[in-house]
Short mmCIF file of C-alpha atoms and ligand atoms in Angstrom, two decimals:
data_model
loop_
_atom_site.label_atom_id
_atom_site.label_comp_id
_atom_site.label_asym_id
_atom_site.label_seq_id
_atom_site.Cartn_x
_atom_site.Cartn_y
_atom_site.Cartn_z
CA UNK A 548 36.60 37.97 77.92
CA UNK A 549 34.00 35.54 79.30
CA UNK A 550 30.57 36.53 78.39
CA UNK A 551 27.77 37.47 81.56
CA UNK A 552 25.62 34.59 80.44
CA UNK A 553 29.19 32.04 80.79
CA UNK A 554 29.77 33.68 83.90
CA UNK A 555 26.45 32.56 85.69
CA UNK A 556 26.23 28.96 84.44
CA UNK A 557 27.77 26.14 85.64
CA UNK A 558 30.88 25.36 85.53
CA UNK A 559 32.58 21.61 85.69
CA UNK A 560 36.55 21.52 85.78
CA UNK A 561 37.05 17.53 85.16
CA UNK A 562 40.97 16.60 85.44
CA UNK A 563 42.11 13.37 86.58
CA UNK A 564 44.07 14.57 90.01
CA UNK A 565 41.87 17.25 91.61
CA UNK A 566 44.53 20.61 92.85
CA UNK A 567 44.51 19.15 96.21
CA UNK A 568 46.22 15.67 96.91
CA UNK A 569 45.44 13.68 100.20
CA UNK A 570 47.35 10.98 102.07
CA UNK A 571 47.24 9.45 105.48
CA UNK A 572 50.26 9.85 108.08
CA UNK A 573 49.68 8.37 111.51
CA UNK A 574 45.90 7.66 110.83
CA UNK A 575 45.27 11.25 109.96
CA UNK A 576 44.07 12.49 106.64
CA UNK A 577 46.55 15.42 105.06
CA UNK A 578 45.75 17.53 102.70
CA UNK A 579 47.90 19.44 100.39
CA UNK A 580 48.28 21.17 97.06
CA UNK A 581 48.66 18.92 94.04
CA UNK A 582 51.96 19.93 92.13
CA UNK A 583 52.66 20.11 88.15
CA UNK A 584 51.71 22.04 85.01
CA UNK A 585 47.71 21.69 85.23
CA UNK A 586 46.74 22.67 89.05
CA UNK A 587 48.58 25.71 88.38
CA UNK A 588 47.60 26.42 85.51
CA UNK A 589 44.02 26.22 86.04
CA UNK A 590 43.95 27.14 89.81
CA UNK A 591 42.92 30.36 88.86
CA UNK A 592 39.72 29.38 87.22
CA UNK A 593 38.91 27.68 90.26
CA UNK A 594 38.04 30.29 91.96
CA UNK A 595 34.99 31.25 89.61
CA UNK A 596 31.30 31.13 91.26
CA UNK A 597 29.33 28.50 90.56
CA UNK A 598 32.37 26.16 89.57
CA UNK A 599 32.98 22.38 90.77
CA UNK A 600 36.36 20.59 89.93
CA UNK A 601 35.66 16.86 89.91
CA UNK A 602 38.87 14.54 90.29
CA UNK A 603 41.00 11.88 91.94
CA UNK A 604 42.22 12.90 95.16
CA UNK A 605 45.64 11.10 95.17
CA UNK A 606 45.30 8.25 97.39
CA UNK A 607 43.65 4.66 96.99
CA UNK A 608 40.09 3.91 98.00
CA UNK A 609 41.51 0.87 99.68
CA UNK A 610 43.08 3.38 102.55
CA UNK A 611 40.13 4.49 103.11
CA UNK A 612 37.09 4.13 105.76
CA UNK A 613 33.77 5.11 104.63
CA UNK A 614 34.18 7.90 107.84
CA UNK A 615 37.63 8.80 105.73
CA UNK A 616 35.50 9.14 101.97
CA UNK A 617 32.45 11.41 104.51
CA UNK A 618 35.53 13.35 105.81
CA UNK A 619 37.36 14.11 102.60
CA UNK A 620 34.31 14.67 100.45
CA UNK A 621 33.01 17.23 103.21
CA UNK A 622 36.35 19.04 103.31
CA UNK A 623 37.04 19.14 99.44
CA UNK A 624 32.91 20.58 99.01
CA UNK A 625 34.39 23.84 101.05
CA UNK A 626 37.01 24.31 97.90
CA UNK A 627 34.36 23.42 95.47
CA UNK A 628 36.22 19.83 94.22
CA UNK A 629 34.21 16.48 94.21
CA UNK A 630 36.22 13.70 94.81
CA UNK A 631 35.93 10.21 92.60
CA UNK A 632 37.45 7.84 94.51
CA UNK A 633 39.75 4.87 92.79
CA UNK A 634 41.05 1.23 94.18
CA UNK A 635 44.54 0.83 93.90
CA UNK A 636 43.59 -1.65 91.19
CA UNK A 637 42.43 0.63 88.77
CA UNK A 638 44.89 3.42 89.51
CA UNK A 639 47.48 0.87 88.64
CA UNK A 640 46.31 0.17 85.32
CA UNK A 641 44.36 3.00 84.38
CA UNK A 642 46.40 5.97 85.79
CA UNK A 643 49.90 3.91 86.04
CA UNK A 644 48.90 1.69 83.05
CA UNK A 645 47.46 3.25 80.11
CA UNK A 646 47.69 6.72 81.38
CA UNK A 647 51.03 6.94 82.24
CA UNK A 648 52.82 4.03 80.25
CA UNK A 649 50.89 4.56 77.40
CA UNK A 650 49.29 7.80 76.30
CA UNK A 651 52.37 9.92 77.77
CA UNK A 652 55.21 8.38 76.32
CA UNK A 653 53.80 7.86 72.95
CA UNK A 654 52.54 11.76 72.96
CA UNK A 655 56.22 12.69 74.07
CA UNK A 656 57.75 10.71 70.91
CA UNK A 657 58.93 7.78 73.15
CA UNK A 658 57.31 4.71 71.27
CA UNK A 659 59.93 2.83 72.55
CA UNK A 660 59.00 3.44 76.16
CA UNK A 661 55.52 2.70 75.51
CA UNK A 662 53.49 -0.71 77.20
CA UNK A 663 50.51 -1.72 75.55
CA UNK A 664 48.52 -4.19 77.59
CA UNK A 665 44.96 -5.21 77.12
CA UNK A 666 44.00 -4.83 80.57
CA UNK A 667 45.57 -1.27 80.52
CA UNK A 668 42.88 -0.39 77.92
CA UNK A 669 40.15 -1.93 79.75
CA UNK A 670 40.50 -0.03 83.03
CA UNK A 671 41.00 2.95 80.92
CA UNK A 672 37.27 2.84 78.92
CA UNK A 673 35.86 1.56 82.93
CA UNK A 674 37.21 4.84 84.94
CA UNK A 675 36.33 6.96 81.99
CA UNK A 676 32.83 5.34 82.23
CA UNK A 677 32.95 6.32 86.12
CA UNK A 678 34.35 9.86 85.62
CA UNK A 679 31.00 10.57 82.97
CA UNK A 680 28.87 9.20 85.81
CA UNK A 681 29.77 11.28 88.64
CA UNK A 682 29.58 14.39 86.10
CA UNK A 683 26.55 13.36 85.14
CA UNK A 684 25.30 13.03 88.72
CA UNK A 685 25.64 17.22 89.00
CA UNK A 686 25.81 18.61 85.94
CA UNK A 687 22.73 20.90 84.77
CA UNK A 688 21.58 20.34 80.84
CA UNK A 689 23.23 23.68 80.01
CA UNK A 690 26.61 23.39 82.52
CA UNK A 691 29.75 24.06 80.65
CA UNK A 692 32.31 21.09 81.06
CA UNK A 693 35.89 21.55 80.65
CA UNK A 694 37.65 18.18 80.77
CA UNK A 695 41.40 18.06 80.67
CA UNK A 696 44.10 15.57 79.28
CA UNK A 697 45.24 12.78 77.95
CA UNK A 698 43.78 10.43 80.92
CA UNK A 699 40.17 11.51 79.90
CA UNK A 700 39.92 11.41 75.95
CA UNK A 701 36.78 9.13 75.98
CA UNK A 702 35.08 11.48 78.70
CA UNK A 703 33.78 14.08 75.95
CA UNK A 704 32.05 11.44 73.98
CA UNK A 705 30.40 9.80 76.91
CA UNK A 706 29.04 12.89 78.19
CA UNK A 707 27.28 13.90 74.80
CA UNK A 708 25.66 10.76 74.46
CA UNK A 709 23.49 11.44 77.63
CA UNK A 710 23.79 15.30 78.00
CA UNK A 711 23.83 16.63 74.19
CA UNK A 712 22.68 19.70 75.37
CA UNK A 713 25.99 20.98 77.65
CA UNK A 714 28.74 22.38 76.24
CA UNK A 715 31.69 20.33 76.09
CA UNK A 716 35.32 21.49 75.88
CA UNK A 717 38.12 19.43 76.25
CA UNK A 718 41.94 20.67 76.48
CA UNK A 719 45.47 18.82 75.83
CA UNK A 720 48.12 19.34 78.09
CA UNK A 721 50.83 17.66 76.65
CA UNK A 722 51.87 17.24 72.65
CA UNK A 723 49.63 15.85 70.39
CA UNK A 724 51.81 13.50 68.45
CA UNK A 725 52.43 13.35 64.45
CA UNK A 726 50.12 10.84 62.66
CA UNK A 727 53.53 8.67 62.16
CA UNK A 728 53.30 8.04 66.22
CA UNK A 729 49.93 8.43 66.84
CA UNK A 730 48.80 5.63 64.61
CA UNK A 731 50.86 3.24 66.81
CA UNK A 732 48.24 2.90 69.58
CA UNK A 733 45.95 0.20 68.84
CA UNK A 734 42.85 1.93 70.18
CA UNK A 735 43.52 5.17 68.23
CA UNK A 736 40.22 5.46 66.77
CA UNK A 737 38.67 5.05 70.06
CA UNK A 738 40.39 8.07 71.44
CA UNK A 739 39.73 10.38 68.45
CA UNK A 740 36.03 9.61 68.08
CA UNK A 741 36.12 9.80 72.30
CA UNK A 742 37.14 13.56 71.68
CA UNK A 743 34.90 14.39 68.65
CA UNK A 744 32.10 13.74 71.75
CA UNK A 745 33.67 17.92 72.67
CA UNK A 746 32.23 20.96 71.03
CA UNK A 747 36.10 22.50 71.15
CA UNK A 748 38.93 20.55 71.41
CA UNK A 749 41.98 22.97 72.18
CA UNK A 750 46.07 22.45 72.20
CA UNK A 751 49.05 24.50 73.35
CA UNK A 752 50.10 25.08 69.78
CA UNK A 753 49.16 25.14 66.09
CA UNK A 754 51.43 22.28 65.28
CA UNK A 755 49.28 19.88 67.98
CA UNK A 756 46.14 21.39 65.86
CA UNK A 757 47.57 20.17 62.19
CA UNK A 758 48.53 16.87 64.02
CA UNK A 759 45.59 16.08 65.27
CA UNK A 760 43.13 17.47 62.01
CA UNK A 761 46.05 15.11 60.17
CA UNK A 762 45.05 11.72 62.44
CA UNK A 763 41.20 12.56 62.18
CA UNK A 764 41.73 12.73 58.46
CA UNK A 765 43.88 9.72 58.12
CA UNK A 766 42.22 7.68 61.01
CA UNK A 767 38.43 8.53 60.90
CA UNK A 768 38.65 9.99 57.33
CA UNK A 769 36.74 13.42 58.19
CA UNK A 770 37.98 16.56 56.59
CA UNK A 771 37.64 19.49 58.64
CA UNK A 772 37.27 23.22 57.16
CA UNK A 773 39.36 25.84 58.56
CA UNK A 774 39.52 23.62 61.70
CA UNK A 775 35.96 22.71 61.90
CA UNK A 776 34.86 19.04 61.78
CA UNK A 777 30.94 18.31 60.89
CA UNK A 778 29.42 15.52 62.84
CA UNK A 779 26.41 14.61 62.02
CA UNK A 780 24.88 18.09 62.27
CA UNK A 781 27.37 19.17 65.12
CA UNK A 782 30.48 21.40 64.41
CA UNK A 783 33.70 20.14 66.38
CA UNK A 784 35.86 22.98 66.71
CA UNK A 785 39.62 22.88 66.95
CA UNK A 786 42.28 25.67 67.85
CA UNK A 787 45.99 26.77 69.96
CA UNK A 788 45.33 28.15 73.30
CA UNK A 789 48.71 28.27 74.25
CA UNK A 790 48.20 28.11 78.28
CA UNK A 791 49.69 31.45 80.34
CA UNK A 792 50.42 31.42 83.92
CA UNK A 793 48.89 33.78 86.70
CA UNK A 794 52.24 36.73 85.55
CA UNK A 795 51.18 39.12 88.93
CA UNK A 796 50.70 36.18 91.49
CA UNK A 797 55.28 35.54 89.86
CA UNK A 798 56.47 39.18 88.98
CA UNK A 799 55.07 40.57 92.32
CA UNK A 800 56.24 37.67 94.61
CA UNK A 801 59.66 38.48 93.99
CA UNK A 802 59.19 41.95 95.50
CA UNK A 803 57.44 40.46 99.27
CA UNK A 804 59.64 40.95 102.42
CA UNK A 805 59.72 37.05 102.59
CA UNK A 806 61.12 36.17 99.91
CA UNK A 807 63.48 38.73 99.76
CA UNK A 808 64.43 37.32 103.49
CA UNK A 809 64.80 34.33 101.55
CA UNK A 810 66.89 35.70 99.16
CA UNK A 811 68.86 36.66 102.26
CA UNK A 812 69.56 33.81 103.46
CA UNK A 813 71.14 32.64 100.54
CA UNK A 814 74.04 33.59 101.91
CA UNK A 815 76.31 30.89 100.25
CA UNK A 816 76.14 33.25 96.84
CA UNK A 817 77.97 36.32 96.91
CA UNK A 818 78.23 39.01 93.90
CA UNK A 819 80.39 37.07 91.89
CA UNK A 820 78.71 33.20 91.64
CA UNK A 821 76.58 33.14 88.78
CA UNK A 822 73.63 30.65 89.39
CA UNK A 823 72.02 28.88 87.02
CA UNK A 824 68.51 27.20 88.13
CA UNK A 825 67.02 23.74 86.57
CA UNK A 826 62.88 23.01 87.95
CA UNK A 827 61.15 20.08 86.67
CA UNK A 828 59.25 17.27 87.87
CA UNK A 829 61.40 13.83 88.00
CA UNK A 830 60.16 13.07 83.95
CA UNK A 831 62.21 11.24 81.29
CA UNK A 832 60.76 13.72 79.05
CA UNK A 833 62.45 16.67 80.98
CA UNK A 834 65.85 15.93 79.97
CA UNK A 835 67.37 16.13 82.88
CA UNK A 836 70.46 13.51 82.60
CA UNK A 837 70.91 15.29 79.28
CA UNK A 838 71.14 18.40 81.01
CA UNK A 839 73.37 17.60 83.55
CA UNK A 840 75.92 15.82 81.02
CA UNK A 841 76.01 19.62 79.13
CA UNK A 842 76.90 20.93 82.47
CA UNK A 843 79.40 18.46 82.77
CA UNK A 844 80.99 19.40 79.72
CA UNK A 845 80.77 22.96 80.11
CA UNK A 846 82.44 22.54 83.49
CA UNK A 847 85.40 20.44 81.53
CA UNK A 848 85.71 23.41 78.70
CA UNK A 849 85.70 26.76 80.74
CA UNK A 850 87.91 25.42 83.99
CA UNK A 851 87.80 29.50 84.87
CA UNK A 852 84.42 29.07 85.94
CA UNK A 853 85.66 26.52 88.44
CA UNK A 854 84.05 28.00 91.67
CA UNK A 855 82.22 30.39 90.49
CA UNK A 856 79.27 29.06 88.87
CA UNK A 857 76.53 26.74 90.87
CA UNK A 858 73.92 24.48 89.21
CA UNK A 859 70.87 24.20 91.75
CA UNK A 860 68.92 20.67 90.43
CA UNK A 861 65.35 21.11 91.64
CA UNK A 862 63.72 17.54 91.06
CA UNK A 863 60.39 17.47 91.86
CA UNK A 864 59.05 14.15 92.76
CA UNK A 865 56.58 12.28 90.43
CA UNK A 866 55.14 8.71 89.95
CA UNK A 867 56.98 7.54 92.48
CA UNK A 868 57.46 3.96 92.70
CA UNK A 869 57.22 3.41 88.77
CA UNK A 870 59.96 1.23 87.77
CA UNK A 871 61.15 4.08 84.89
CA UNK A 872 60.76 6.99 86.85
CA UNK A 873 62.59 5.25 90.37
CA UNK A 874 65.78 4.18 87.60
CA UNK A 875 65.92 7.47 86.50
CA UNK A 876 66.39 9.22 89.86
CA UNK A 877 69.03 6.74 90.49
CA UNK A 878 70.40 7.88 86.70
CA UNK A 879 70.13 11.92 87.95
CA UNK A 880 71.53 10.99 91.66
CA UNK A 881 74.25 9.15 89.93
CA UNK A 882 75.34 12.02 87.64
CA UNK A 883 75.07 14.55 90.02
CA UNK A 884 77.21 12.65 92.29
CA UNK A 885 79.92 12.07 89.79
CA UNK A 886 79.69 15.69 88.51
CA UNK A 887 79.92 16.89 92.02
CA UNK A 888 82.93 14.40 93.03
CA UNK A 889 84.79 15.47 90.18
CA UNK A 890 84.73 19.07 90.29
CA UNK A 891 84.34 20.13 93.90
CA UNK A 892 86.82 21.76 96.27
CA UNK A 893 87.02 21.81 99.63
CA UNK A 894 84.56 24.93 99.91
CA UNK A 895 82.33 24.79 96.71
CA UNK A 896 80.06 22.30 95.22
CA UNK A 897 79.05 22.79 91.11
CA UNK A 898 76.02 21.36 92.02
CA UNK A 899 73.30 22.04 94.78
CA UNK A 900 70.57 19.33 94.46
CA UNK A 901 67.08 18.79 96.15
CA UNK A 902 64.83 15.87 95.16
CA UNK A 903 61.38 17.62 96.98
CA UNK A 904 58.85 20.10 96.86
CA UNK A 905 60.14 23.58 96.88
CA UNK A 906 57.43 26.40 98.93
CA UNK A 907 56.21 28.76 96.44
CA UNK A 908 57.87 31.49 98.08
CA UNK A 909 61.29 29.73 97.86
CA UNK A 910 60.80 28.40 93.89
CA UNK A 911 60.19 32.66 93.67
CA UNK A 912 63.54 33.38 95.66
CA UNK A 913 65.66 31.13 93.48
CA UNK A 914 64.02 32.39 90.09
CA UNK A 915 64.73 35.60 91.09
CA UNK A 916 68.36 34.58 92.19
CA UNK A 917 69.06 33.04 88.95
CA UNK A 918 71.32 34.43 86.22
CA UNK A 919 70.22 31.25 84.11
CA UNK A 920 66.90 29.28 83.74
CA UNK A 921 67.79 26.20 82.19
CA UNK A 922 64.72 24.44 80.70
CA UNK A 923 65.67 21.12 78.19
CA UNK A 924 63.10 19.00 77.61
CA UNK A 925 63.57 16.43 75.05
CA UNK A 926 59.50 17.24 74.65
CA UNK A 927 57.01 19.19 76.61
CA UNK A 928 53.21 20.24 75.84
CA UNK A 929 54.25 23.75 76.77
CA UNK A 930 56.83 24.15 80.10
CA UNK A 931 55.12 26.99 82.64
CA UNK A 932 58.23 27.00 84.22
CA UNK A 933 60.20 29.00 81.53
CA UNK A 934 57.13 31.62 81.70
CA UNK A 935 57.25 31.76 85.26
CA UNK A 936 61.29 32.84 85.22
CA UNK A 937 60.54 35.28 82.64
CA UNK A 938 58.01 36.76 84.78
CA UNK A 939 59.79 36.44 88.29
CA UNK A 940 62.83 38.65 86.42
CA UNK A 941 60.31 40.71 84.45
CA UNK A 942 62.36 44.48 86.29
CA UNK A 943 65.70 42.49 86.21
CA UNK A 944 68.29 40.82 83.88
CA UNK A 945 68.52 37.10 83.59
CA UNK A 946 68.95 34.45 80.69
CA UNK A 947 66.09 31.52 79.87
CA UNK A 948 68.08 28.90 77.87
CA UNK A 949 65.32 27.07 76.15
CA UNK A 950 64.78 23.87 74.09
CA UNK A 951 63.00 23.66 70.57
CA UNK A 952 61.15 20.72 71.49
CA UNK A 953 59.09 22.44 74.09
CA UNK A 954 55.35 24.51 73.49
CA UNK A 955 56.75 27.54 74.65
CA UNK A 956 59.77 27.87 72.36
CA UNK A 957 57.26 29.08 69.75
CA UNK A 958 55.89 31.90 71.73
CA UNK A 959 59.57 32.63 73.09
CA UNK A 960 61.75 33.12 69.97
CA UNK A 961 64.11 35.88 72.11
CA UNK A 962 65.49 33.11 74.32
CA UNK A 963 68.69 30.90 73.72
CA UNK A 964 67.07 28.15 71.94
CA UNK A 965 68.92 24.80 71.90
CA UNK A 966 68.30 21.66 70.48
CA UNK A 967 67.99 19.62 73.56
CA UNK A 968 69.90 15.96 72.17
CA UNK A 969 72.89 18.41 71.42
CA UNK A 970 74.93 18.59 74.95
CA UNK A 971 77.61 20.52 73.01
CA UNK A 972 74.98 23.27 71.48
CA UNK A 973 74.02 23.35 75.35
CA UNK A 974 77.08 23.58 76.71
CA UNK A 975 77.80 26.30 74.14
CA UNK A 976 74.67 27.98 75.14
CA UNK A 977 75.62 28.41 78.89
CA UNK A 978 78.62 30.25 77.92
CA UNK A 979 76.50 32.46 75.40
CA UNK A 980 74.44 33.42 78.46
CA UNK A 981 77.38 33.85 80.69
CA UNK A 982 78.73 36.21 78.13
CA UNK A 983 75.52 37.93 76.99
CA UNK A 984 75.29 41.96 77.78
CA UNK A 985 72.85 42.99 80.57
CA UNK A 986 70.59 45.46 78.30
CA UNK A 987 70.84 42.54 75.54
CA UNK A 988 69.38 40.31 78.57
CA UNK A 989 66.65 42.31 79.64
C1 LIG B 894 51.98 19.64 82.14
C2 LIG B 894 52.64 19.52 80.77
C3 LIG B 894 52.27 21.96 80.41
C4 LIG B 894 57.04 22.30 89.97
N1 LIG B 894 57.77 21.97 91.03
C5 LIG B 894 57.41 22.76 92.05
C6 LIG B 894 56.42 23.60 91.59
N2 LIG B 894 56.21 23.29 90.33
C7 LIG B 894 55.24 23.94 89.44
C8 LIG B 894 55.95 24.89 88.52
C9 LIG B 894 54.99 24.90 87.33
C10 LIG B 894 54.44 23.50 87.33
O1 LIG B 894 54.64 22.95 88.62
C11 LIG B 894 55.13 22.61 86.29
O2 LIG B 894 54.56 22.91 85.05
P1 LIG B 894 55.23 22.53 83.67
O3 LIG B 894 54.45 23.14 82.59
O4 LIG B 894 56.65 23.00 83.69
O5 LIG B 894 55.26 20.94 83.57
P2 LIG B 894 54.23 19.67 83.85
O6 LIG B 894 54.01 19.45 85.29
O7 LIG B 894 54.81 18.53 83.10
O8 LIG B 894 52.84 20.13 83.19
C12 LIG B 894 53.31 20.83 80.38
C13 LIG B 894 51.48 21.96 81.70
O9 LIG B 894 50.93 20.67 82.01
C14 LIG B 894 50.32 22.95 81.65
O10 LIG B 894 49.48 22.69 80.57
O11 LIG B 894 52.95 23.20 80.30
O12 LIG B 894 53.86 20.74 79.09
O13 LIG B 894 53.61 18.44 80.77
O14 LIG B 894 53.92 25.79 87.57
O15 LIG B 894 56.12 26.13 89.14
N3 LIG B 894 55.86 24.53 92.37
C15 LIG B 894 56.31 24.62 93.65
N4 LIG B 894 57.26 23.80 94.17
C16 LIG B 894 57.84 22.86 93.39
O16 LIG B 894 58.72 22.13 93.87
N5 LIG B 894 55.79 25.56 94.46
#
């Protein structure tokens, strides 16, 4: 529970893309909701009085008229979000760069994947620098500030040093890597000393606590008690808060006249086709050609299910134009292709696939449709999609096959849990859920 006095003060939500994304078609500004993990997770919270959410709107300073910037700030003030607005230079190497070539492959065990570039680095420290000074520009001496992920590590420290008195929390959304990875970044001690600037700095899970405590150790050489790290007369506290999802706005959704017309209108399923549903965003980390090659395999081993089994592929689309991420659609539209030209008949596809944004009403048709959730990361902070299925089928019977390597698989020890490298322990696990009693699934 939030105490009264929390309640009243002032809020700041800092996250790199604010939970509503603008572009320009024809001229016009458009505004939309941002997709992934952290608007939904935090939309919620948005909603509190006295709350601002300061962020990147999604599209390049550059694009934009200084009637445009008047226009967008004045329409983003009505949801209570403050824009920061970034060239296409330093979204390129800070958001692109060191962001997203970095930071996230290295925290998803990728080293291999990882750029480091000098430049990278520097447009990191500069648009953390600008972040701190548009917080700084509104917040109160006592406001609460709640920064969020991996783009933002050096944020906490720079706020402390000119407003000691707020409260600082700062949240991890994806893994926090073993010391064995983490000491690969050059600037590692930059980033940890960039969070000890937070009065709490929380992760999904206990094992992202005990790496983290094991880098400060190792990399700054603080000990911490029970979690706590002294500063110089400051106490950095460290703990799990595994994230949860908003379970009424998916278990009630299901049960709303239009997406049960959806459901409907689904008409291509009858009784007997036994759907199994796969929702990510276009990440290597998501596993998806790994996925798809267990399918493939299961499709080769159990030849009765020929016809009677459908795999709908809902790839979200993310980082477009990155060199990685546009080779691996072509690696997914590849598969799915060959999967599809190898197995289908004349009336029946094994594989339905949509590279797009689903409507929320739709994404809660087809969890509710779905006798299978398949979720196999090869790593993921936590994975609100796996929560969300369980929730959508909360009165109903359905099967969440699950990888180890994801958050959630330690708060979910009753689903199938597979090892998501091992296609044949996947393969194995579809049939398990195929198989599995309807009291056993519920
Ligand atoms: C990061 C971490 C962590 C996706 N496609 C559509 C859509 N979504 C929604 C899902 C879900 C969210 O986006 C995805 O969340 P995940 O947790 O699965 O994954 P990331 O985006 O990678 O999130 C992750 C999370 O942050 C929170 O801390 O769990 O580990 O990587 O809510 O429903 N929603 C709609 N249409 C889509 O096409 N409506």
């Amino acid at each position: 529970m939030l105490s009264g006095a929390f309640m009243k003060s002032q809020l700041i939500l800092v996250s790199t893309r604010l939970p509503i994304t603008v572009s320009k078609k024809d001229g016009k500004l458009v505004y939309a909701q941002s997709s992934g993990g952290l608007a939904t997770a935090l939309s919620s919270s948005s909603l509190r009085k006295n709350t601002t959410w300061v962020g990147w709107p999604g599209i390049a300073s550059d694009q934009l008229t200084a009637v445009d910037k008047r226009e967008i700030s004045a329409e983003l003030a009505k949801l209570c979000c403050k824009p920061i607005f970034l060239t296409q230079n330093q979204i390129d190497l800070f958001y692109s760069g060191y962001s997203n070539a970095t930071l996230w492959p290295m925290f998803h065990y990728f080293p291999n994947r990882t750029k480091f570039e000098h430049e990278f680095w520097d447009m990191y420290r500069l648009v953390n620098g600008l972040f701190s000074n548009e917080v700084r520009r509104i917040a109160s001496d006592t406001a609460t500030i709640w920064v969020h992920d991996y783009q933002l590590m050096l944020l906490p420290q720079a706020l402390r040093k000119h407003i000691p008195t707020s409260r600082i929390g700062f949240f991890l959304h994806t893994p926090f890597p073993s010391y064995e990875i983490f000491r690969l970044i050059p600037e590692r001690k930059q980033l940890l000393d960039g969070l000890l600037g937070a009065d709490l700095v929380g992760f999904h899970t206990y094992d992202y606590v005990r790496h983290f405590l094991s880098s400060i150790q190792r990399i700054t050489g603080r000990n911490n008690t029970l979690g706590t790290i002294k500063i110089s007369g400051r106490l950095v506290k460290t703990d799990a808060f595994p994230i949860g999802i908003d379970y009424k706005k998916f278990s009630k959704n299901s049960k709303k006249r239009a997406v049960k017309n959806i459901l409907k209108s689904f008409h291509l399923f009858n009784e007997t086709t036994k759907v199994i549903l796969s929702v990510d965003r276009t990440d290597y980390t998501k596993g998806i050609p790994e996925r798809l090659s267990a399918y493939e395999l299961f499709l080769h081993n159990n030849p009765e299910y020929i016809g009677k089994i459908v795999l709908i592929l809902c790839a979200i689309p993310t980082r477009e134009g990155i060199a990685e991420y546009d080779e691996l659609r072509r690696t997914i539209e590849q598969k799915v292709s060959r999967i599809n030209g190898q197995f289908s008949t004349v009336d029946w596809a094994p594989i339905i696939y949509k590279y797009q944004h689903t409507p929320f009403d739709e994404l809660s048709a087809l969890y509710s449709l779905a006798d299978i959730m398949l979720v196999t990361p090869l790593r993921d902070g936590m994975n609100l999609v796996a929560k969300e299925y369980v929730a959508a089928k909360h009165h109903d019977s359905g099967v969440l096959i699950l990888s180890e390597m994801t958050g959630v698989a330690t708060e979910f020890p009753e689903a199938v849990l597979v090892n998501p490298n091992d296609t044949v322990s996947i393969a194995k696990a579809i049939e398990t859920a195929l198989e599995m009693p309807k009291n056993e699934q519920k």
